[in-house]
Amino acid sequence: MRSLRAGLPLASLASLLTGAALLFTAPAAHAADPPLRDLAAAKGKVVGTAVTGSRLTGAYGDIAGSQFGSLTPGNAMKWETVEPTRGSFNWTEADQIVAFAQAHDQQVRGHTLVWHSQNPGWLTNGTWTPAQLGGLLQNHISTEVGRYKGKIAAWDVVNEPFNEDGTYRSDLWYNGLGPGYIANALTWAHAADPDAKLYINDYNVEGVNAKSTALYDLVKSLKAQGVPIGGVGLQAHLILGQVPSTLQQNIQRFADLGVDVAITELDVRMQLPADSTELAQQAADFKSVVAACTAVTCCANVTVWGFTDADSWVPGTFPGYGAATPYDENYQPKPAYHGIAEALGGSTTTPPPGPGACTAAYTVTSQWNDGFTGQVKISCSGASLSSWKVGWSYGAGQRITQAWNAACTQSGTTVSCANASYNGAVPDGGSVTFGFNASWSGSNPVPAVTLG
């Protein structure tokens, strides 16, 4: 870089510095990590996500296809979806997800065949003898598993069979068929697709406790009976900062029974609004869970329960909580993404490869002795926004005095600007701009800007 000429007038110097800010090009970043699916494959693991079939287009579809090695239908394969009326089947969304996975060289985890929830009214409101109920269950399993024979790597055959104290859940299946329904369901699923790995899946069984011990005892008993049980699913719907200390120990004890283990529904919820401290803890929690899986050979898969906060079940189920996934609502990776990547051998700082992004660029458009005019341009390519917030911290005492096309506030050095009522939407390929006047004294370095 050439030196500035001595004796340059102050006004010209200020103009040159402003121009430097406008023309400055950041050094080239280090190469981004490979996608999560490739990092996981290098460790002999599969990393997956639950998906909604209707959303598998645009940025959502691009991320789901590029970052993950397996897909779990969030709702598309549950009984109320596939057989809402007795004998009348709807495979539309399930077929869509399976076809998407095949096109993107992904596995599919089938979810779920036998559950106490999300069953059709004709089934739950019916009056059935044990023989009738068993026949309905066998037919459902044989029909669904048979349809996707050779296309599903693993099935969550039985979902959430236990209470918190380790007793069996009192539900349609246990009350109507007794505990033997679990062995029967696994046997029928195996007959329909002998190559699929068959799982029992439950929540609050991540650490060693009464519920996970009941599950352990069941799996041990099923193995002794020769029932085709191939894996155990630990859902891992976790609360921030509460990853069980016995997680790896628990994974290992199931593996020692001769079955695979999968983290099947991982998310980490927090109280809203999320702040930087919470997001850092969330990253540590995701890293801890994935690291526990990578440490055990027979832990085969880690699936996040939706990769974006825009498609998370948490806010609707736990009021006041959310931000539970690795990507924000605008499909931008959060620190949690990098926590997963680091546990799989990647870095913590490089951005993931992706189909596109929305960015915010700060420039100084004019400057004088004690003030300046600034501008922030928000642009989207391969993504879009329905609303936006932009923030930065000043490093030299600058103070905003006026803003237009945005609502801006400043507390100390921290500035926060949000869209006006008329310019929150930023379409793919589009941009919006807002401006402001501010005071300065001595220096006016360009701050780093974050888009939220």
CSV table of C-alpha atoms in Angstrom, one decimal:
chain,number,residue,atom,x,y,z
A,1,MET,CA,0.0,0.0,0.0
A,2,ARG,CA,1.4,3.4,-0.9
A,3,SER,CA,1.9,6.0,1.9
A,4,LEU,CA,-0.3,9.0,2.1
A,5,ARG,CA,1.3,12.2,0.8
A,6,ALA,CA,2.7,14.5,3.4
A,7,GLY,CA,1.0,17.9,3.8
A,8,LEU,CA,-2.5,16.7,2.5
A,9,PRO,CA,-5.2,19.1,3.6
A,10,LEU,CA,-7.5,17.8,6.4
A,11,ALA,CA,-10.7,17.9,4.2
A,12,SER,CA,-8.9,15.9,1.5
A,13,LEU,CA,-7.6,13.5,4.0
A,14,ALA,CA,-11.0,12.9,5.4
A,15,SER,CA,-12.3,12.4,1.9
A,16,LEU,CA,-9.6,9.9,1.1
A,17,LEU,CA,-10.2,8.0,4.3
A,18,THR,CA,-13.9,7.8,3.5
A,19,GLY,CA,-13.1,6.6,0.0
A,20,ALA,CA,-10.8,3.9,1.6
A,21,ALA,CA,-13.7,2.7,3.7
A,22,LEU,CA,-15.8,2.5,0.6
A,23,LEU,CA,-13.2,0.7,-1.6
A,24,PHE,CA,-11.7,-1.5,1.1
A,25,THR,CA,-11.8,-5.2,0.2
A,26,ALA,CA,-11.5,-7.7,3.0
A,27,PRO,CA,-8.8,-10.4,2.8
A,28,ALA,CA,-9.9,-13.6,1.3
A,29,ALA,CA,-11.4,-15.9,4.0
A,30,HIS,CA,-10.0,-19.3,4.7
A,31,ALA,CA,-11.8,-22.1,2.8
A,32,ALA,CA,-15.1,-23.0,4.3
A,33,ASP,CA,-15.6,-26.3,6.1
A,34,PRO,CA,-17.1,-29.1,4.0
A,35,PRO,CA,-20.8,-29.6,4.6
A,36,LEU,CA,-21.8,-31.3,7.9
A,37,ARG,CA,-22.7,-34.5,6.0
A,38,ASP,CA,-19.2,-34.8,4.7
A,39,LEU,CA,-17.6,-34.0,8.1
A,40,ALA,CA,-19.8,-36.7,9.6
A,41,ALA,CA,-19.0,-39.2,6.9
A,42,ALA,CA,-15.3,-38.8,7.6
A,43,LYS,CA,-16.0,-39.9,11.2
A,44,GLY,CA,-18.1,-42.8,10.1
A,45,LYS,CA,-21.3,-41.1,11.2
A,46,VAL,CA,-24.5,-39.7,9.5
A,47,VAL,CA,-25.8,-36.3,10.4
A,48,GLY,CA,-29.5,-35.7,9.6
A,49,THR,CA,-32.4,-33.4,10.0
A,50,ALA,CA,-36.2,-33.6,10.3
A,51,VAL,CA,-37.9,-31.9,7.4
A,52,THR,CA,-41.3,-30.7,6.2
A,53,GLY,CA,-41.9,-31.9,2.6
A,54,SER,CA,-43.7,-28.8,1.3
A,55,ARG,CA,-40.7,-26.7,2.2
A,56,LEU,CA,-38.1,-28.6,0.3
A,57,THR,CA,-37.5,-25.9,-2.3
A,58,GLY,CA,-35.4,-22.7,-2.4
A,59,ALA,CA,-32.9,-22.0,0.3
A,60,TYR,CA,-34.6,-24.6,2.7
A,61,GLY,CA,-34.3,-27.3,0.2
A,62,ASP,CA,-30.8,-26.4,-0.8
A,63,ILE,CA,-29.6,-26.5,2.8
A,64,ALA,CA,-31.4,-29.7,3.6
A,65,GLY,CA,-29.9,-31.4,0.5
A,66,SER,CA,-26.4,-30.1,0.9
A,67,GLN,CA,-25.7,-30.2,4.6
A,68,PHE,CA,-27.4,-33.4,5.8
A,69,GLY,CA,-26.9,-37.1,5.0
A,70,SER,CA,-30.3,-38.3,6.2
A,71,LEU,CA,-33.8,-36.9,6.4
A,72,THR,CA,-36.6,-37.7,8.9
A,73,PRO,CA,-40.1,-36.8,7.9
A,74,GLY,CA,-41.4,-34.6,10.7
A,75,ASN,CA,-45.0,-35.6,10.3
A,76,ALA,CA,-45.4,-37.2,6.9
A,77,MET,CA,-45.2,-40.8,8.0
A,78,LYS,CA,-47.3,-40.7,11.1
A,79,TRP,CA,-50.5,-42.7,11.2
A,80,GLU,CA,-52.9,-39.7,11.1
A,81,THR,CA,-51.2,-38.4,8.0
A,82,VAL,CA,-50.8,-41.6,6.0
A,83,GLU,CA,-54.2,-43.2,6.9
A,84,PRO,CA,-56.6,-40.5,8.0
A,85,THR,CA,-59.5,-42.6,7.0
A,86,ARG,CA,-59.5,-46.4,7.5
A,87,GLY,CA,-58.2,-48.1,4.4
A,88,SER,CA,-57.6,-44.8,2.6
A,89,PHE,CA,-53.9,-43.9,2.3
A,90,ASN,CA,-52.2,-40.6,1.6
A,91,TRP,CA,-48.5,-40.9,0.7
A,92,THR,CA,-48.0,-37.6,-1.0
A,93,GLU,CA,-45.6,-35.9,1.4
A,94,ALA,CA,-43.8,-39.1,2.4
A,95,ASP,CA,-43.2,-39.9,-1.2
A,96,GLN,CA,-41.9,-36.4,-1.8
A,97,ILE,CA,-39.4,-36.6,1.0
A,98,VAL,CA,-38.2,-40.0,-0.1
A,99,ALA,CA,-37.8,-38.8,-3.7
A,100,PHE,CA,-35.9,-35.7,-2.5
A,101,ALA,CA,-33.5,-37.9,-0.4
A,102,GLN,CA,-32.9,-40.3,-3.3
A,103,ALA,CA,-32.1,-37.3,-5.6
A,104,HIS,CA,-29.6,-36.0,-3.0
A,105,ASP,CA,-28.0,-39.3,-2.1
A,106,GLN,CA,-29.4,-39.3,1.4
A,107,GLN,CA,-30.7,-41.9,3.8
A,108,VAL,CA,-34.3,-41.7,5.2
A,109,ARG,CA,-35.2,-42.4,8.8
A,110,GLY,CA,-38.9,-43.5,8.9
A,111,HIS,CA,-40.8,-41.9,11.8
A,112,THR,CA,-42.9,-43.4,13.3
A,113,LEU,CA,-45.0,-46.5,13.2
A,114,VAL,CA,-46.4,-47.1,16.7
A,115,TRP,CA,-47.1,-44.1,18.9
A,116,HIS,CA,-49.6,-42.9,21.5
A,117,SER,CA,-50.0,-39.6,19.7
A,118,GLN,CA,-51.0,-38.3,16.2
A,119,ASN,CA,-53.3,-41.3,15.5
A,120,PRO,CA,-56.4,-40.8,13.4
A,121,GLY,CA,-59.7,-40.4,15.1
A,122,TRP,CA,-61.2,-43.6,13.6
A,123,LEU,CA,-58.5,-45.6,15.3
A,124,THR,CA,-58.4,-43.9,18.8
A,125,ASN,CA,-62.2,-43.6,19.0
A,126,GLY,CA,-62.9,-47.2,17.9
A,127,THR,CA,-63.9,-50.1,20.1
A,128,TRP,CA,-61.5,-53.0,19.3
A,129,THR,CA,-60.9,-56.5,20.6
A,130,PRO,CA,-57.3,-57.3,21.1
A,131,ALA,CA,-57.3,-59.4,18.0
A,132,GLN,CA,-58.8,-56.6,15.9
A,133,LEU,CA,-56.4,-54.0,17.3
A,134,GLY,CA,-53.5,-56.3,16.7
A,135,GLY,CA,-54.7,-56.9,13.1
A,136,LEU,CA,-55.0,-53.1,12.5
A,137,LEU,CA,-51.4,-52.5,13.8
A,138,GLN,CA,-49.9,-55.4,11.8
A,139,ASN,CA,-51.7,-54.1,8.6
A,140,HIS,CA,-50.5,-50.6,9.2
A,141,ILE,CA,-46.9,-51.6,9.7
A,142,SER,CA,-46.8,-54.1,6.9
A,143,THR,CA,-48.4,-51.6,4.5
A,144,GLU,CA,-46.2,-48.6,5.3
A,145,VAL,CA,-42.9,-50.4,5.7
A,146,GLY,CA,-43.6,-52.5,2.7
A,147,ARG,CA,-44.3,-49.5,0.5
A,148,TYR,CA,-40.8,-48.1,1.3
A,149,LYS,CA,-38.9,-51.4,1.3
A,150,GLY,CA,-35.3,-50.8,0.4
A,151,LYS,CA,-35.7,-47.0,0.6
A,152,ILE,CA,-35.7,-46.5,4.4
A,153,ALA,CA,-32.4,-47.0,6.2
A,154,ALA,CA,-34.0,-47.1,9.7
A,155,TRP,CA,-37.4,-47.0,11.3
A,156,ASP,CA,-38.5,-45.6,14.6
A,157,VAL,CA,-40.9,-48.5,15.0
A,158,VAL,CA,-42.0,-47.9,18.6
A,159,ASN,CA,-42.0,-44.3,19.9
A,160,GLU,CA,-42.2,-43.2,23.6
A,161,PRO,CA,-43.4,-46.4,25.3
A,162,PHE,CA,-42.3,-45.4,28.8
A,163,ASN,CA,-43.4,-43.1,31.6
A,164,GLU,CA,-40.7,-41.0,33.4
A,165,ASP,CA,-40.5,-43.6,36.2
A,166,GLY,CA,-39.8,-46.4,33.8
A,167,THR,CA,-43.3,-48.0,33.9
A,168,TYR,CA,-45.0,-48.6,30.6
A,169,ARG,CA,-47.1,-45.8,29.2
A,170,SER,CA,-50.9,-46.4,29.5
A,171,ASP,CA,-52.1,-45.9,26.0
A,172,LEU,CA,-54.1,-47.5,23.2
A,173,TRP,CA,-51.4,-50.1,22.5
A,174,TYR,CA,-50.4,-51.1,26.0
A,175,ASN,CA,-53.9,-51.1,27.3
A,176,GLY,CA,-55.2,-53.1,24.3
A,177,LEU,CA,-52.4,-55.5,23.6
A,178,GLY,CA,-50.1,-55.5,26.7
A,179,PRO,CA,-46.3,-55.0,26.6
A,180,GLY,CA,-46.0,-57.7,23.9
A,181,TYR,CA,-47.1,-55.1,21.3
A,182,ILE,CA,-43.5,-53.9,21.1
A,183,ALA,CA,-42.0,-57.2,20.1
A,184,ASN,CA,-44.8,-57.8,17.7
A,185,ALA,CA,-44.3,-54.4,16.0
A,186,LEU,CA,-40.6,-55.0,15.5
A,187,THR,CA,-41.2,-58.5,14.2
A,188,TRP,CA,-43.9,-57.3,11.7
A,189,ALA,CA,-41.6,-54.4,10.5
A,190,HIS,CA,-38.7,-56.8,10.0
A,191,ALA,CA,-40.9,-59.1,7.9
A,192,ALA,CA,-41.9,-56.2,5.7
A,193,ASP,CA,-38.3,-55.0,5.2
A,194,PRO,CA,-35.6,-57.3,6.5
A,195,ASP,CA,-32.8,-54.8,5.7
A,196,ALA,CA,-34.1,-51.8,7.6
A,197,LYS,CA,-32.6,-51.0,11.0
A,198,LEU,CA,-35.4,-51.1,13.6
A,199,TYR,CA,-35.4,-48.7,16.6
A,200,ILE,CA,-37.2,-48.0,19.8
A,201,ASN,CA,-37.2,-44.2,20.3
A,202,ASP,CA,-38.0,-42.1,23.5
A,203,TYR,CA,-37.3,-38.8,25.2
A,204,ASN,CA,-35.7,-38.0,28.5
A,205,VAL,CA,-33.6,-41.2,28.1
A,206,GLU,CA,-30.4,-39.4,27.1
A,207,GLY,CA,-28.7,-39.8,30.6
A,208,VAL,CA,-28.7,-42.7,33.0
A,209,ASN,CA,-32.0,-42.6,34.9
A,210,ALA,CA,-35.1,-44.7,35.7
A,211,LYS,CA,-36.6,-44.2,32.2
A,212,SER,CA,-33.5,-45.0,30.3
A,213,THR,CA,-32.8,-48.0,32.5
A,214,ALA,CA,-36.3,-49.4,31.7
A,215,LEU,CA,-35.5,-49.0,28.1
A,216,TYR,CA,-32.1,-50.7,28.5
A,217,ASP,CA,-33.8,-53.6,30.3
A,218,LEU,CA,-36.4,-53.9,27.5
A,219,VAL,CA,-33.8,-53.9,24.8
A,220,LYS,CA,-31.7,-56.5,26.7
A,221,SER,CA,-34.8,-58.7,27.0
A,222,LEU,CA,-35.8,-58.3,23.3
A,223,LYS,CA,-32.3,-59.2,22.3
A,224,ALA,CA,-32.4,-62.3,24.5
A,225,GLN,CA,-35.7,-63.4,22.9
A,226,GLY,CA,-34.3,-62.9,19.3
A,227,VAL,CA,-36.6,-60.1,18.5
A,228,PRO,CA,-35.2,-58.0,15.6
A,229,ILE,CA,-34.3,-54.8,17.5
A,230,GLY,CA,-31.5,-53.0,15.8
A,231,GLY,CA,-31.2,-49.7,17.5
A,232,VAL,CA,-32.1,-47.2,20.3
A,233,GLY,CA,-33.1,-43.7,19.6
A,234,LEU,CA,-32.4,-41.0,22.2
A,235,GLN,CA,-34.5,-38.0,21.2
A,236,ALA,CA,-32.5,-35.3,22.9
A,237,HIS,CA,-35.0,-32.4,23.1
A,238,LEU,CA,-32.8,-30.5,25.6
A,239,ILE,CA,-33.0,-27.3,27.6
A,240,LEU,CA,-30.1,-24.9,27.4
A,241,GLY,CA,-27.2,-26.0,29.6
A,242,GLN,CA,-28.8,-29.3,30.6
A,243,VAL,CA,-26.9,-31.9,28.6
A,244,PRO,CA,-26.8,-35.0,30.9
A,245,SER,CA,-23.3,-35.7,32.2
A,246,THR,CA,-23.9,-39.4,31.7
A,247,LEU,CA,-24.9,-39.1,28.0
A,248,GLN,CA,-21.8,-40.8,26.6
A,249,GLN,CA,-21.9,-43.5,29.3
A,250,ASN,CA,-25.6,-44.2,28.5
A,251,ILE,CA,-24.8,-44.4,24.7
A,252,GLN,CA,-22.0,-46.8,25.5
A,253,ARG,CA,-24.1,-49.1,27.6
A,254,PHE,CA,-26.7,-49.5,24.9
A,255,ALA,CA,-24.0,-50.1,22.3
A,256,ASP,CA,-22.6,-52.8,24.6
A,257,LEU,CA,-25.9,-54.7,24.1
A,258,GLY,CA,-25.1,-55.0,20.5
A,259,VAL,CA,-27.5,-52.4,19.0
A,260,ASP,CA,-26.8,-49.1,17.3
A,261,VAL,CA,-27.7,-45.8,19.0
A,262,ALA,CA,-28.9,-42.6,17.3
A,263,ILE,CA,-29.6,-39.1,18.6
A,264,THR,CA,-32.9,-38.8,16.7
A,265,GLU,CA,-34.5,-35.4,17.5
A,266,LEU,CA,-31.8,-33.0,18.8
A,267,ASP,CA,-32.7,-29.5,19.6
A,268,VAL,CA,-31.7,-27.1,22.5
A,269,ARG,CA,-34.3,-24.6,23.5
A,270,MET,CA,-33.8,-21.4,25.4
A,271,GLN,CA,-35.8,-18.5,26.8
A,272,LEU,CA,-36.4,-15.8,24.3
A,273,PRO,CA,-35.1,-13.4,23.2
A,274,ALA,CA,-31.8,-15.2,22.6
A,275,ASP,CA,-28.7,-13.4,23.4
A,276,SER,CA,-25.0,-14.0,22.6
A,277,THR,CA,-24.4,-15.8,25.9
A,278,GLU,CA,-27.3,-18.2,25.4
A,279,LEU,CA,-26.2,-18.8,21.8
A,280,ALA,CA,-22.7,-19.6,22.9
A,281,GLN,CA,-24.0,-22.1,25.5
A,282,GLN,CA,-26.2,-23.6,22.9
A,283,ALA,CA,-23.2,-24.1,20.6
A,284,ALA,CA,-21.4,-25.9,23.5
A,285,ASP,CA,-24.4,-28.1,24.1
A,286,PHE,CA,-24.7,-29.2,20.5
A,287,LYS,CA,-21.0,-29.8,20.4
A,288,SER,CA,-21.2,-31.9,23.6
A,289,VAL,CA,-24.0,-34.1,22.3
A,290,VAL,CA,-22.4,-34.7,18.9
A,291,ALA,CA,-19.0,-35.3,20.5
A,292,ALA,CA,-20.6,-38.0,22.8
A,293,CYS,CA,-21.9,-39.7,19.7
A,294,THR,CA,-18.7,-39.6,17.8
A,295,ALA,CA,-16.9,-41.1,20.8
A,296,VAL,CA,-18.9,-44.3,20.6
A,297,THR,CA,-18.5,-46.5,17.5
A,298,CYS,CA,-22.0,-47.8,17.5
A,299,CYS,CA,-23.6,-44.3,17.7
A,300,ALA,CA,-24.6,-44.1,14.0
A,301,ASN,CA,-26.6,-40.9,13.5
A,302,VAL,CA,-27.3,-37.5,15.0
A,303,THR,CA,-30.5,-35.9,13.6
A,304,VAL,CA,-31.5,-32.3,14.5
A,305,TRP,CA,-35.2,-31.8,14.8
A,306,GLY,CA,-35.5,-29.2,12.1
A,307,PHE,CA,-32.4,-27.3,11.1
A,308,THR,CA,-34.0,-23.8,11.1
A,309,ASP,CA,-35.9,-21.9,13.8
A,310,ALA,CA,-38.4,-21.1,11.0
A,311,ASP,CA,-39.5,-24.7,11.1
A,312,SER,CA,-39.2,-25.6,14.8
A,313,TRP,CA,-41.9,-27.1,17.0
A,314,VAL,CA,-40.6,-25.5,20.1
A,315,PRO,CA,-42.2,-22.1,20.2
A,316,GLY,CA,-45.7,-23.6,19.7
A,317,THR,CA,-45.2,-26.2,22.4
A,318,PHE,CA,-43.1,-24.3,25.0
A,319,PRO,CA,-44.3,-20.6,25.1
A,320,GLY,CA,-41.5,-18.2,25.7
A,321,TYR,CA,-38.9,-20.7,24.4
A,322,GLY,CA,-37.3,-21.1,21.0
A,323,ALA,CA,-34.2,-20.6,18.9
A,324,ALA,CA,-33.6,-24.3,19.3
A,325,THR,CA,-31.9,-25.2,16.0
A,326,PRO,CA,-28.6,-24.7,14.3
A,327,TYR,CA,-29.9,-22.1,11.8
A,328,ASP,CA,-31.9,-18.9,12.5
A,329,GLU,CA,-35.3,-18.1,10.9
A,330,ASN,CA,-33.5,-16.5,7.9
A,331,TYR,CA,-31.5,-19.7,7.2
A,332,GLN,CA,-28.3,-18.3,8.5
A,333,PRO,CA,-26.0,-20.5,10.6
A,334,LYS,CA,-25.9,-19.8,14.3
A,335,PRO,CA,-23.0,-20.7,16.7
A,336,ALA,CA,-24.7,-24.0,17.2
A,337,TYR,CA,-23.9,-24.9,13.6
A,338,HIS,CA,-20.2,-24.4,14.3
A,339,GLY,CA,-20.5,-26.4,17.5
A,340,ILE,CA,-21.7,-29.4,15.5
A,341,ALA,CA,-19.0,-28.8,12.9
A,342,GLU,CA,-16.2,-28.7,15.5
A,343,ALA,CA,-17.4,-31.9,17.2
A,344,LEU,CA,-17.2,-33.5,13.7
A,345,GLY,CA,-13.6,-32.3,13.2
A,346,GLY,CA,-14.4,-29.0,11.4
A,347,SER,CA,-13.6,-25.4,12.5
A,348,THR,CA,-15.6,-23.0,14.6
A,349,THR,CA,-15.2,-19.9,12.6
A,350,THR,CA,-15.5,-20.5,8.8
A,351,PRO,CA,-19.0,-20.1,7.4
A,352,PRO,CA,-20.7,-23.2,6.0
A,353,PRO,CA,-21.1,-23.5,2.3
A,354,GLY,CA,-24.7,-22.7,1.4
A,355,PRO,CA,-27.0,-21.7,-1.4
A,356,GLY,CA,-27.1,-18.0,-0.5
A,357,ALA,CA,-27.4,-15.5,2.2
A,358,CYS,CA,-28.6,-12.1,3.2
A,359,THR,CA,-25.9,-9.6,4.2
A,360,ALA,CA,-25.6,-6.1,5.5
A,361,ALA,CA,-22.9,-3.7,4.3
A,362,TYR,CA,-22.0,-0.4,6.1
A,363,THR,CA,-20.5,2.5,4.3
A,364,VAL,CA,-19.7,6.1,5.0
A,365,THR,CA,-21.1,8.2,2.1
A,366,SER,CA,-19.9,11.6,3.3
A,367,GLN,CA,-17.9,13.1,6.2
A,368,TRP,CA,-17.0,16.5,7.6
A,369,ASN,CA,-15.2,17.9,10.6
A,370,ASP,CA,-17.6,16.7,13.3
A,371,GLY,CA,-20.1,14.5,11.5
A,372,PHE,CA,-20.8,12.1,8.8
A,373,THR,CA,-23.6,10.3,6.8
A,374,GLY,CA,-23.7,6.6,6.8
A,375,GLN,CA,-25.6,4.0,4.9
A,376,VAL,CA,-26.4,0.3,5.4
A,377,LYS,CA,-27.5,-1.9,2.5
A,378,ILE,CA,-29.2,-5.2,3.1
A,379,SER,CA,-29.0,-7.6,0.2
A,380,CYS,CA,-30.2,-11.1,-0.4
A,381,SER,CA,-29.0,-13.7,-2.9
A,382,GLY,CA,-30.4,-17.2,-2.6
A,383,ALA,CA,-32.4,-16.3,0.4
A,384,SER,CA,-35.0,-13.7,1.5
A,385,LEU,CA,-36.2,-11.8,4.6
A,386,SER,CA,-39.6,-10.8,5.9
A,387,SER,CA,-38.1,-8.5,8.5
A,388,TRP,CA,-34.7,-7.5,9.6
A,389,LYS,CA,-32.6,-6.0,12.4
A,390,VAL,CA,-29.0,-4.7,12.0
A,391,GLY,CA,-26.6,-4.0,14.8
A,392,TRP,CA,-23.1,-2.8,15.4
A,393,SER,CA,-20.8,-1.3,18.0
A,394,TYR,CA,-18.9,1.9,17.5
A,395,GLY,CA,-15.3,2.0,18.6
A,396,ALA,CA,-14.5,5.7,18.6
A,397,GLY,CA,-17.3,7.5,20.3
A,398,GLN,CA,-19.6,8.0,17.2
A,399,ARG,CA,-23.2,8.9,18.0
A,400,ILE,CA,-26.2,8.6,15.7
A,401,THR,CA,-28.3,11.8,15.6
A,402,GLN,CA,-30.8,11.0,12.9
A,403,ALA,CA,-32.0,7.9,10.8
A,404,TRP,CA,-34.3,7.3,7.9
A,405,ASN,CA,-35.9,4.2,6.4
A,406,ALA,CA,-35.2,2.4,9.7
A,407,ALA,CA,-35.8,2.8,13.5
A,408,CYS,CA,-32.4,3.2,15.1
A,409,THR,CA,-31.5,3.3,18.8
A,410,GLN,CA,-28.1,3.7,20.4
A,411,SER,CA,-27.1,2.6,24.0
A,412,GLY,CA,-23.5,3.4,24.8
A,413,THR,CA,-21.5,2.1,21.8
A,414,THR,CA,-24.2,-0.3,20.7
A,415,VAL,CA,-26.5,0.6,17.8
A,416,SER,CA,-29.6,-1.4,16.8
A,417,CYS,CA,-31.7,-0.6,13.7
A,418,ALA,CA,-34.9,-2.4,12.6
A,419,ASN,CA,-36.9,-2.1,9.4
A,420,ALA,CA,-39.6,0.4,9.0
A,421,SER,CA,-43.2,-0.8,8.4
A,422,TYR,CA,-42.8,-0.6,4.7
A,423,ASN,CA,-39.4,-2.1,4.0
A,424,GLY,CA,-39.1,-5.3,6.0
A,425,ALA,CA,-39.3,-7.6,3.1
A,426,VAL,CA,-36.1,-8.3,1.2
A,427,PRO,CA,-36.7,-10.7,-1.7
A,428,ASP,CA,-34.2,-13.1,-3.2
A,429,GLY,CA,-32.0,-10.9,-5.4
A,430,GLY,CA,-33.2,-7.7,-3.9
A,431,SER,CA,-32.0,-5.1,-1.4
A,432,VAL,CA,-33.1,-2.3,0.9
A,433,THR,CA,-31.1,0.6,2.2
A,434,PHE,CA,-31.3,2.9,5.2
A,435,GLY,CA,-29.2,5.9,6.2
A,436,PHE,CA,-28.3,8.0,9.1
A,437,ASN,CA,-26.4,11.0,10.3
A,438,ALA,CA,-23.9,10.8,13.2
A,439,SER,CA,-21.3,12.7,15.0
A,440,TRP,CA,-17.6,11.8,15.3
A,441,SER,CA,-14.4,13.2,16.7
A,442,GLY,CA,-10.8,12.1,15.9
A,443,SER,CA,-11.5,8.9,13.9
A,444,ASN,CA,-14.3,7.1,12.3
A,445,PRO,CA,-13.5,3.4,11.8
A,446,VAL,CA,-16.0,1.3,10.0
A,447,PRO,CA,-17.7,-1.2,12.5
A,448,ALA,CA,-18.5,-4.8,12.0
A,449,VAL,CA,-22.2,-5.2,11.2
A,450,THR,CA,-24.4,-8.1,12.2
A,451,LEU,CA,-27.8,-8.9,10.5
A,452,GLY,CA,-30.4,-10.6,12.6
